[in-house]
Amino acid sequence: MALQTKLSMSEFEEIAQKSAKNFLSGYAKKSKVEEQTIVISDFSNDTNLKFNMTSFAESFLENVRNSDPRFKLSATMGKSKETLLNDARKVRDDEEFSAETTKEKDSLLAPDLLLSGTITQDCALIDGDEMTEYLISIKLTDTNTGAVVWSDRRIVTKEGKCLIKKKVSSNDEEQDTMLGYENNFFILTLEGGFGQGHLAGEKTNYAFRTRFGYMYRWDDGNYGFGAYGIYELRSQGVKITDNNIVEKLNYGQDAGLGLLFQASYFYASAGVLYDLDAIDSNFFSSGYKAANPFFEAGLMIMTKNIGLLSGIRYVVATQDPNYLNRGISGSIGLMFAI
């Protein structure tokens, strides 16, 4: 199961509660005012995740109001900090607003404080483990002076795959660039393995394997799908003649195609290997005889540009007339994103 690197709603609520406690024990405790009105200004989300920042701000203010009723929420929301500051100055002489910011019949409360904030995301490497850090910062600005009267910063660290999305400028157009894990890339593997051969009684052989293909990943790299070509060089091989006579070879070669599906740190793969030693000059007559379907599963741990691939493969050896041994092998190697 993949490590959860996203902030949950309960964690978001907990951060709002902690920030509210900081405000109540700091600014609110020292403030001598009888009443102040807070308006929610711009809250920016600079991560690749979807957070309801207005809900976070409302949760913060709800915790504040429940403990200190002097602080009230204005109905005016969603405008930028600069716009709200200008509006606040303009309405001070408006008859609809109470000059004393005291709520009366048919009057509105002129905002005293603007609540704004940001949430950002960054990657970090701590003791060799990849982490995702979230920084949530909020502040209150006095509409009279424009000064920041209170601020709070919270850092939440989540272990697991890190994915950052930011805007970059290219040819005067903004483009999304993924840092950490690319959505799609070409793959190249270099692997070593060993296993039982296709035929009964064949000794354990060793192999070098390489794959090249293309892979697409989604859900922050937790899932992926790819297609690849494969080449394998084995320490020994066999060739079966038309008369079912087994000829031993000093080495064997396979080439083929496969599909791969990744879920978290696990993968499954299937495809067809062609025994190159069994293919003669007439491919159409010998090719189907040399086709050996295979199934594979194992671990796949991928960082930004390099990963570890380790699995067990089961090959159905169609050349074996007795089907006594289908060929089981294990392998381990490196996968490169290029």
Short mmCIF file of N, CA and C in Angstrom, two decimals, residues 149-314:
data_model
loop_
_atom_site.label_atom_id
_atom_site.label_comp_id
_atom_site.label_asym_id
_atom_site.label_seq_id
_atom_site.Cartn_x
_atom_site.Cartn_y
_atom_site.Cartn_z
N VAL A 149 -0.67 42.18 12.00
CA VAL A 149 -0.75 42.19 13.47
C VAL A 149 -0.58 40.80 14.07
N TRP A 150 -0.73 39.76 13.24
CA TRP A 150 -0.54 38.39 13.74
C TRP A 150 -0.28 37.47 12.56
N SER A 151 0.56 36.46 12.78
CA SER A 151 0.83 35.47 11.74
C SER A 151 1.17 34.13 12.38
N ASP A 152 1.00 33.08 11.61
CA ASP A 152 1.27 31.73 12.11
C ASP A 152 1.72 30.86 10.95
N ARG A 153 2.69 29.97 11.23
CA ARG A 153 3.22 29.05 10.20
C ARG A 153 3.18 27.63 10.75
N ARG A 154 2.72 26.71 9.92
CA ARG A 154 2.68 25.31 10.31
C ARG A 154 3.31 24.47 9.20
N ILE A 155 4.22 23.56 9.59
CA ILE A 155 4.87 22.67 8.64
C ILE A 155 4.43 21.23 8.93
N VAL A 156 3.92 20.56 7.93
CA VAL A 156 3.50 19.17 8.04
C VAL A 156 4.36 18.34 7.09
N THR A 157 5.01 17.31 7.63
CA THR A 157 5.88 16.46 6.82
C THR A 157 5.24 15.09 6.64
N LYS A 158 5.16 14.66 5.38
CA LYS A 158 4.57 13.37 5.04
C LYS A 158 5.61 12.52 4.32
N GLU A 159 5.77 11.29 4.76
CA GLU A 159 6.75 10.40 4.15
C GLU A 159 6.16 9.74 2.91
N GLY A 160 6.96 9.65 1.86
CA GLY A 160 6.51 8.98 0.64
C GLY A 160 6.89 9.74 -0.60
N LYS A 161 6.37 9.29 -1.72
CA LYS A 161 6.69 9.86 -3.03
C LYS A 161 6.34 11.34 -3.07
N CYS A 162 7.24 12.10 -3.63
CA CYS A 162 7.06 13.56 -3.66
C CYS A 162 6.75 14.00 -5.08
N LEU A 163 5.70 14.80 -5.20
CA LEU A 163 5.29 15.32 -6.50
C LEU A 163 4.98 16.79 -6.36
N ILE A 164 5.67 17.62 -7.13
CA ILE A 164 5.47 19.07 -7.05
C ILE A 164 5.08 19.56 -8.44
N LYS A 165 4.14 20.45 -8.47
CA LYS A 165 3.69 21.05 -9.72
C LYS A 165 3.84 22.55 -9.62
N LYS A 166 4.53 23.15 -10.54
CA LYS A 166 4.68 24.60 -10.51
C LYS A 166 4.59 25.15 -11.91
N LYS A 167 4.40 26.45 -11.99
CA LYS A 167 4.29 27.11 -13.29
C LYS A 167 5.66 27.59 -13.75
N VAL A 168 5.97 27.32 -15.00
CA VAL A 168 7.18 27.86 -15.60
C VAL A 168 6.79 28.59 -16.87
N SER A 169 7.61 29.55 -17.26
CA SER A 169 7.30 30.34 -18.43
C SER A 169 8.13 29.84 -19.60
N SER A 170 7.48 29.60 -20.72
CA SER A 170 8.17 29.15 -21.92
C SER A 170 7.46 29.77 -23.12
N ASN A 171 8.21 30.57 -23.90
CA ASN A 171 7.65 31.24 -25.07
C ASN A 171 6.41 32.06 -24.70
N ASP A 172 6.54 32.79 -23.59
CA ASP A 172 5.48 33.68 -23.10
C ASP A 172 4.19 32.94 -22.75
N GLU A 173 4.26 31.62 -22.61
CA GLU A 173 3.09 30.84 -22.21
C GLU A 173 3.42 30.07 -20.95
N GLU A 174 2.46 30.02 -20.02
CA GLU A 174 2.66 29.27 -18.80
C GLU A 174 2.39 27.79 -19.06
N GLN A 175 3.29 26.96 -18.54
CA GLN A 175 3.14 25.53 -18.69
C GLN A 175 3.31 24.88 -17.33
N ASP A 176 2.65 23.74 -17.14
CA ASP A 176 2.80 22.98 -15.91
C ASP A 176 4.00 22.05 -16.05
N THR A 177 4.88 22.07 -15.08
CA THR A 177 6.04 21.20 -15.06
C THR A 177 6.02 20.37 -13.79
N MET A 178 6.16 19.08 -13.91
CA MET A 178 6.14 18.20 -12.76
C MET A 178 7.56 17.99 -12.27
N LEU A 179 7.78 18.22 -10.98
CA LEU A 179 9.06 17.97 -10.36
C LEU A 179 8.89 16.79 -9.42
N GLY A 180 9.87 15.91 -9.39
CA GLY A 180 9.76 14.75 -8.52
C GLY A 180 9.41 13.53 -9.36
N TYR A 181 8.17 13.38 -9.77
CA TYR A 181 7.75 12.26 -10.59
C TYR A 181 7.12 12.77 -11.87
N GLU A 182 7.67 12.33 -12.99
CA GLU A 182 7.09 12.68 -14.27
C GLU A 182 5.85 11.81 -14.51
N ASN A 183 4.90 12.36 -15.24
CA ASN A 183 3.71 11.59 -15.57
C ASN A 183 4.01 10.49 -16.58
N ASN A 184 4.92 10.77 -17.50
CA ASN A 184 5.24 9.78 -18.51
C ASN A 184 6.70 9.91 -18.88
N PHE A 185 7.31 8.79 -19.27
CA PHE A 185 8.73 8.79 -19.59
C PHE A 185 9.08 7.49 -20.29
N PHE A 186 10.24 7.49 -20.93
CA PHE A 186 10.79 6.27 -21.49
C PHE A 186 11.53 5.52 -20.38
N ILE A 187 11.50 4.19 -20.45
CA ILE A 187 12.18 3.39 -19.44
C ILE A 187 13.26 2.53 -20.08
N LEU A 188 14.33 2.32 -19.33
CA LEU A 188 15.41 1.42 -19.73
C LEU A 188 15.81 0.62 -18.50
N THR A 189 15.86 -0.70 -18.61
CA THR A 189 16.25 -1.53 -17.47
C THR A 189 17.51 -2.32 -17.81
N LEU A 190 18.30 -2.57 -16.79
CA LEU A 190 19.46 -3.45 -16.86
C LEU A 190 19.31 -4.44 -15.71
N GLU A 191 19.15 -5.72 -16.05
CA GLU A 191 18.81 -6.71 -15.03
C GLU A 191 19.69 -7.95 -15.15
N GLY A 192 19.88 -8.62 -14.03
CA GLY A 192 20.54 -9.91 -13.98
C GLY A 192 19.61 -10.91 -13.33
N GLY A 193 19.66 -12.16 -13.76
CA GLY A 193 18.76 -13.14 -13.19
C GLY A 193 19.29 -14.55 -13.32
N PHE A 194 18.60 -15.46 -12.67
CA PHE A 194 18.93 -16.87 -12.77
C PHE A 194 17.65 -17.67 -12.63
N GLY A 195 17.66 -18.92 -13.15
CA GLY A 195 16.47 -19.74 -13.03
C GLY A 195 16.62 -21.06 -13.73
N GLN A 196 15.60 -21.88 -13.59
CA GLN A 196 15.56 -23.18 -14.24
C GLN A 196 15.23 -22.99 -15.71
N GLY A 197 15.86 -23.78 -16.54
CA GLY A 197 15.62 -23.66 -17.97
C GLY A 197 14.27 -24.20 -18.38
N HIS A 198 14.01 -24.13 -19.66
CA HIS A 198 12.70 -24.53 -20.16
C HIS A 198 12.50 -26.03 -20.15
N LEU A 199 13.56 -26.81 -20.29
CA LEU A 199 13.41 -28.25 -20.47
C LEU A 199 13.73 -29.01 -19.19
N ALA A 200 13.06 -30.12 -19.01
CA ALA A 200 13.30 -30.95 -17.83
C ALA A 200 14.75 -31.39 -17.78
N GLY A 201 15.35 -31.28 -16.61
CA GLY A 201 16.73 -31.71 -16.44
C GLY A 201 17.75 -30.67 -16.80
N GLU A 202 17.34 -29.56 -17.36
CA GLU A 202 18.29 -28.51 -17.74
C GLU A 202 18.82 -27.82 -16.49
N LYS A 203 20.07 -27.53 -16.46
CA LYS A 203 20.69 -26.92 -15.30
C LYS A 203 20.26 -25.46 -15.16
N THR A 204 20.49 -24.94 -13.95
CA THR A 204 20.21 -23.53 -13.71
C THR A 204 21.07 -22.66 -14.63
N ASN A 205 20.45 -21.69 -15.26
CA ASN A 205 21.21 -20.81 -16.13
C ASN A 205 21.10 -19.38 -15.63
N TYR A 206 22.00 -18.56 -16.08
CA TYR A 206 22.06 -17.16 -15.70
C TYR A 206 21.78 -16.30 -16.92
N ALA A 207 21.28 -15.11 -16.66
CA ALA A 207 20.86 -14.30 -17.80
C ALA A 207 21.11 -12.82 -17.54
N PHE A 208 21.34 -12.10 -18.62
CA PHE A 208 21.34 -10.65 -18.61
C PHE A 208 20.15 -10.20 -19.43
N ARG A 209 19.41 -9.22 -18.90
CA ARG A 209 18.16 -8.80 -19.53
C ARG A 209 18.11 -7.27 -19.61
N THR A 210 17.58 -6.76 -20.69
CA THR A 210 17.37 -5.32 -20.80
C THR A 210 16.01 -5.08 -21.46
N ARG A 211 15.34 -4.02 -21.00
CA ARG A 211 14.05 -3.64 -21.58
C ARG A 211 14.09 -2.16 -21.93
N PHE A 212 13.36 -1.82 -22.96
CA PHE A 212 13.23 -0.42 -23.35
C PHE A 212 11.78 -0.19 -23.76
N GLY A 213 11.18 0.86 -23.20
CA GLY A 213 9.79 1.11 -23.52
C GLY A 213 9.31 2.47 -23.03
N TYR A 214 8.02 2.57 -22.88
CA TYR A 214 7.38 3.83 -22.51
C TYR A 214 6.39 3.56 -21.39
N MET A 215 6.33 4.50 -20.42
CA MET A 215 5.46 4.30 -19.27
C MET A 215 4.72 5.58 -18.93
N TYR A 216 3.45 5.43 -18.55
CA TYR A 216 2.63 6.54 -18.09
C TYR A 216 2.20 6.27 -16.66
N ARG A 217 2.32 7.29 -15.77
CA ARG A 217 1.96 7.13 -14.37
C ARG A 217 0.96 8.20 -13.97
N TRP A 218 0.11 7.87 -13.00
CA TRP A 218 -0.89 8.82 -12.51
C TRP A 218 -1.07 8.64 -11.01
N ASP A 219 -1.95 9.47 -10.42
CA ASP A 219 -2.20 9.46 -8.98
C ASP A 219 -0.89 9.60 -8.21
N ASP A 220 -0.13 10.67 -8.54
CA ASP A 220 1.14 10.97 -7.87
C ASP A 220 2.14 9.83 -7.98
N GLY A 221 2.09 9.08 -9.07
CA GLY A 221 3.06 8.01 -9.27
C GLY A 221 2.68 6.70 -8.62
N ASN A 222 1.49 6.61 -8.01
CA ASN A 222 1.10 5.36 -7.36
C ASN A 222 0.68 4.28 -8.35
N TYR A 223 0.26 4.69 -9.55
CA TYR A 223 -0.15 3.72 -10.56
C TYR A 223 0.55 4.05 -11.88
N GLY A 224 0.81 3.00 -12.65
CA GLY A 224 1.47 3.22 -13.92
C GLY A 224 1.18 2.08 -14.90
N PHE A 225 1.30 2.38 -16.18
CA PHE A 225 1.10 1.39 -17.23
C PHE A 225 2.13 1.63 -18.31
N GLY A 226 2.74 0.56 -18.79
CA GLY A 226 3.78 0.72 -19.79
C GLY A 226 3.84 -0.43 -20.78
N ALA A 227 4.53 -0.21 -21.88
CA ALA A 227 4.79 -1.22 -22.90
C ALA A 227 6.28 -1.19 -23.22
N TYR A 228 6.86 -2.34 -23.47
CA TYR A 228 8.30 -2.38 -23.68
C TYR A 228 8.70 -3.53 -24.60
N GLY A 229 9.91 -3.39 -25.15
CA GLY A 229 10.56 -4.48 -25.84
C GLY A 229 11.63 -5.05 -24.92
N ILE A 230 11.96 -6.32 -25.08
CA ILE A 230 12.89 -6.98 -24.18
C ILE A 230 13.90 -7.82 -24.97
N TYR A 231 15.14 -7.83 -24.46
CA TYR A 231 16.18 -8.71 -25.02
C TYR A 231 16.86 -9.40 -23.86
N GLU A 232 17.11 -10.71 -24.02
CA GLU A 232 17.73 -11.49 -22.96
C GLU A 232 18.80 -12.41 -23.52
N LEU A 233 19.93 -12.44 -22.82
CA LEU A 233 21.04 -13.32 -23.18
C LEU A 233 21.25 -14.31 -22.05
N ARG A 234 21.06 -15.61 -22.34
CA ARG A 234 21.15 -16.65 -21.31
C ARG A 234 22.49 -17.39 -21.41
N SER A 235 22.92 -17.94 -20.27
CA SER A 235 24.22 -18.63 -20.21
C SER A 235 24.20 -19.95 -20.96
N GLN A 236 23.03 -20.49 -21.22
CA GLN A 236 22.93 -21.71 -22.01
C GLN A 236 21.59 -21.72 -22.72
N GLY A 237 21.53 -22.52 -23.75
CA GLY A 237 20.29 -22.60 -24.51
C GLY A 237 20.10 -23.96 -25.13
N VAL A 238 18.96 -24.13 -25.68
CA VAL A 238 18.65 -25.39 -26.37
C VAL A 238 17.96 -25.09 -27.67
N LYS A 239 18.07 -26.04 -28.57
CA LYS A 239 17.36 -25.93 -29.83
C LYS A 239 16.78 -27.30 -30.16
N ILE A 240 15.50 -27.33 -30.46
CA ILE A 240 14.84 -28.59 -30.77
C ILE A 240 14.60 -28.66 -32.28
N THR A 241 15.09 -29.70 -32.87
CA THR A 241 14.95 -29.86 -34.31
C THR A 241 13.55 -30.32 -34.66
N ASP A 242 13.31 -30.43 -35.96
CA ASP A 242 12.00 -30.89 -36.41
C ASP A 242 11.70 -32.32 -35.96
N ASN A 243 12.77 -33.07 -35.68
CA ASN A 243 12.60 -34.45 -35.21
C ASN A 243 12.59 -34.54 -33.69
N ASN A 244 12.38 -33.38 -33.04
CA ASN A 244 12.33 -33.31 -31.58
C ASN A 244 13.64 -33.75 -30.92
N ILE A 245 14.74 -33.50 -31.59
CA ILE A 245 16.06 -33.78 -31.02
C ILE A 245 16.57 -32.50 -30.36
N VAL A 246 17.00 -32.63 -29.08
CA VAL A 246 17.46 -31.47 -28.33
C VAL A 246 18.94 -31.23 -28.60
N GLU A 247 19.26 -30.04 -29.05
CA GLU A 247 20.65 -29.64 -29.26
C GLU A 247 21.03 -28.61 -28.20
N LYS A 248 22.10 -28.88 -27.47
CA LYS A 248 22.56 -27.95 -26.45
C LYS A 248 23.36 -26.82 -27.09
N LEU A 249 23.12 -25.61 -26.64
CA LEU A 249 23.86 -24.44 -27.13
C LEU A 249 24.62 -23.79 -25.98
N ASN A 250 25.73 -23.13 -26.32
CA ASN A 250 26.55 -22.47 -25.29
C ASN A 250 25.83 -21.28 -24.67
N TYR A 251 24.94 -20.67 -25.40
CA TYR A 251 24.16 -19.56 -24.88
C TYR A 251 22.83 -19.49 -25.65
N GLY A 252 21.89 -18.79 -25.07
CA GLY A 252 20.61 -18.65 -25.72
C GLY A 252 20.18 -17.19 -25.74
N GLN A 253 19.34 -16.84 -26.69
CA GLN A 253 18.88 -15.47 -26.83
C GLN A 253 17.36 -15.43 -26.96
N ASP A 254 16.78 -14.46 -26.31
CA ASP A 254 15.33 -14.23 -26.41
C ASP A 254 15.09 -12.75 -26.70
N ALA A 255 14.05 -12.47 -27.42
CA ALA A 255 13.59 -11.10 -27.65
C ALA A 255 12.07 -11.14 -27.66
N GLY A 256 11.46 -10.04 -27.23
CA GLY A 256 10.01 -10.06 -27.21
C GLY A 256 9.40 -8.72 -26.84
N LEU A 257 8.10 -8.79 -26.55
CA LEU A 257 7.33 -7.60 -26.20
C LEU A 257 6.53 -7.89 -24.93
N GLY A 258 6.29 -6.83 -24.14
CA GLY A 258 5.54 -7.02 -22.90
C GLY A 258 4.78 -5.77 -22.49
N LEU A 259 3.81 -5.98 -21.59
CA LEU A 259 3.05 -4.90 -20.96
C LEU A 259 3.28 -4.95 -19.47
N LEU A 260 3.28 -3.79 -18.83
CA LEU A 260 3.56 -3.71 -17.40
C LEU A 260 2.52 -2.82 -16.72
N PHE A 261 2.02 -3.28 -15.57
CA PHE A 261 1.12 -2.48 -14.75
C PHE A 261 1.72 -2.34 -13.36
N GLN A 262 1.77 -1.10 -12.86
CA GLN A 262 2.34 -0.83 -11.54
C GLN A 262 1.27 -0.29 -10.61
N ALA A 263 1.25 -0.80 -9.37
CA ALA A 263 0.36 -0.30 -8.33
C ALA A 263 1.18 -0.17 -7.06
N SER A 264 1.42 1.07 -6.64
CA SER A 264 2.26 1.35 -5.48
C SER A 264 3.67 0.80 -5.74
N TYR A 265 4.15 -0.09 -4.86
CA TYR A 265 5.50 -0.63 -5.02
C TYR A 265 5.51 -2.01 -5.67
N PHE A 266 4.41 -2.41 -6.29
CA PHE A 266 4.30 -3.72 -6.90
C PHE A 266 4.00 -3.58 -8.40
N TYR A 267 4.41 -4.59 -9.16
CA TYR A 267 4.12 -4.57 -10.58
C TYR A 267 3.77 -5.97 -11.06
N ALA A 268 3.05 -6.02 -12.16
CA ALA A 268 2.75 -7.28 -12.84
C ALA A 268 2.98 -7.05 -14.33
N SER A 269 3.48 -8.07 -14.99
CA SER A 269 3.82 -7.93 -16.40
C SER A 269 3.50 -9.22 -17.14
N ALA A 270 3.18 -9.08 -18.42
CA ALA A 270 2.92 -10.24 -19.27
C ALA A 270 3.34 -9.90 -20.69
N GLY A 271 3.71 -10.93 -21.43
CA GLY A 271 4.13 -10.71 -22.81
C GLY A 271 4.52 -12.00 -23.49
N VAL A 272 5.28 -11.86 -24.56
CA VAL A 272 5.73 -13.01 -25.35
C VAL A 272 7.22 -12.88 -25.60
N LEU A 273 7.95 -13.95 -25.33
CA LEU A 273 9.37 -14.04 -25.66
C LEU A 273 9.55 -14.95 -26.88
N TYR A 274 10.41 -14.54 -27.77
CA TYR A 274 10.73 -15.36 -28.94
C TYR A 274 12.14 -15.91 -28.76
N ASP A 275 12.24 -17.23 -28.80
CA ASP A 275 13.54 -17.87 -28.71
C ASP A 275 14.23 -17.71 -30.07
N LEU A 276 15.22 -16.83 -30.12
CA LEU A 276 15.85 -16.51 -31.40
C LEU A 276 16.57 -17.71 -32.00
N ASP A 277 16.98 -18.64 -31.14
CA ASP A 277 17.68 -19.83 -31.65
C ASP A 277 16.73 -20.79 -32.34
N ALA A 278 15.44 -20.65 -32.11
CA ALA A 278 14.46 -21.56 -32.70
C ALA A 278 13.87 -21.03 -33.99
N ILE A 279 14.23 -19.80 -34.35
CA ILE A 279 13.69 -19.20 -35.56
C ILE A 279 14.66 -19.44 -36.70
N ASP A 280 14.17 -20.05 -37.78
CA ASP A 280 15.03 -20.29 -38.94
C ASP A 280 14.75 -19.24 -40.01
N SER A 281 15.19 -19.49 -41.19
CA SER A 281 15.06 -18.50 -42.26
C SER A 281 13.61 -18.22 -42.62
N ASN A 282 12.75 -19.19 -42.40
CA ASN A 282 11.32 -19.00 -42.68
C ASN A 282 10.62 -18.64 -41.38
N PHE A 283 10.56 -17.34 -41.07
CA PHE A 283 10.01 -16.89 -39.79
C PHE A 283 8.54 -17.28 -39.64
N PHE A 284 7.79 -17.21 -40.71
CA PHE A 284 6.36 -17.45 -40.64
C PHE A 284 6.03 -18.90 -40.26
N SER A 285 6.92 -19.81 -40.58
CA SER A 285 6.66 -21.20 -40.23
C SER A 285 7.26 -21.57 -38.88
N SER A 286 8.32 -20.88 -38.49
CA SER A 286 9.00 -21.24 -37.25
C SER A 286 8.71 -20.26 -36.11
N GLY A 287 8.23 -19.06 -36.46
CA GLY A 287 8.06 -18.03 -35.45
C GLY A 287 7.07 -18.40 -34.37
N TYR A 288 5.93 -19.00 -34.75
CA TYR A 288 4.92 -19.33 -33.74
C TYR A 288 5.43 -20.42 -32.80
N LYS A 289 6.30 -21.32 -33.31
CA LYS A 289 6.87 -22.37 -32.46
C LYS A 289 7.84 -21.79 -31.44
N ALA A 290 8.46 -20.67 -31.78
CA ALA A 290 9.46 -20.07 -30.89
C ALA A 290 8.86 -19.09 -29.90
N ALA A 291 7.54 -18.87 -29.98
CA ALA A 291 6.87 -17.91 -29.10
C ALA A 291 6.60 -18.53 -27.74
N ASN A 292 7.10 -17.91 -26.70
CA ASN A 292 6.93 -18.40 -25.33
C ASN A 292 6.24 -17.32 -24.48
N PRO A 293 4.98 -17.46 -24.15
CA PRO A 293 4.32 -16.47 -23.30
C PRO A 293 4.96 -16.45 -21.90
N PHE A 294 4.97 -15.29 -21.28
CA PHE A 294 5.52 -15.20 -19.92
C PHE A 294 4.64 -14.32 -19.05
N PHE A 295 4.73 -14.57 -17.75
CA PHE A 295 4.02 -13.79 -16.73
C PHE A 295 5.01 -13.46 -15.64
N GLU A 296 4.93 -12.23 -15.13
CA GLU A 296 5.95 -11.77 -14.18
C GLU A 296 5.31 -10.86 -13.13
N ALA A 297 5.84 -10.91 -11.91
CA ALA A 297 5.36 -10.04 -10.84
C ALA A 297 6.48 -9.80 -9.85
N GLY A 298 6.43 -8.64 -9.18
CA GLY A 298 7.48 -8.34 -8.22
C GLY A 298 7.37 -6.93 -7.66
N LEU A 299 8.50 -6.43 -7.18
CA LEU A 299 8.59 -5.11 -6.57
C LEU A 299 9.17 -4.10 -7.55
N MET A 300 8.65 -2.89 -7.52
CA MET A 300 9.18 -1.81 -8.34
C MET A 300 9.18 -0.54 -7.50
N ILE A 301 10.36 -0.09 -7.12
CA ILE A 301 10.50 1.10 -6.28
C ILE A 301 11.19 2.17 -7.12
N MET A 302 10.45 3.25 -7.44
CA MET A 302 10.94 4.24 -8.40
C MET A 302 11.09 5.60 -7.74
N THR A 303 12.25 6.23 -7.91
CA THR A 303 12.43 7.62 -7.52
C THR A 303 12.25 8.47 -8.77
N LYS A 304 12.86 9.65 -8.79
CA LYS A 304 12.64 10.53 -9.94
C LYS A 304 13.21 9.95 -11.23
N ASN A 305 14.47 9.50 -11.20
CA ASN A 305 15.13 9.07 -12.43
C ASN A 305 15.61 7.63 -12.42
N ILE A 306 15.56 6.98 -11.27
CA ILE A 306 16.10 5.63 -11.18
C ILE A 306 15.27 4.83 -10.19
N GLY A 307 15.20 3.52 -10.43
CA GLY A 307 14.42 2.68 -9.54
C GLY A 307 14.95 1.27 -9.49
N LEU A 308 14.40 0.49 -8.57
CA LEU A 308 14.79 -0.91 -8.38
C LEU A 308 13.65 -1.80 -8.85
N LEU A 309 14.02 -2.82 -9.63
CA LEU A 309 13.04 -3.76 -10.18
C LEU A 309 13.47 -5.16 -9.79
N SER A 310 12.61 -5.89 -9.10
CA SER A 310 12.93 -7.25 -8.69
C SER A 310 11.67 -8.10 -8.79
N GLY A 311 11.77 -9.23 -9.51
CA GLY A 311 10.57 -10.03 -9.70
C GLY A 311 10.85 -11.48 -10.02
N ILE A 312 9.77 -12.23 -10.13
CA ILE A 312 9.81 -13.65 -10.50
C ILE A 312 9.01 -13.82 -11.80
N ARG A 313 9.59 -14.56 -12.72
CA ARG A 313 8.95 -14.74 -14.02
C ARG A 313 8.67 -16.22 -14.29
N TYR A 314 7.56 -16.48 -14.93
CA TYR A 314 7.13 -17.83 -15.29
C TYR A 314 6.92 -17.87 -16.80
#
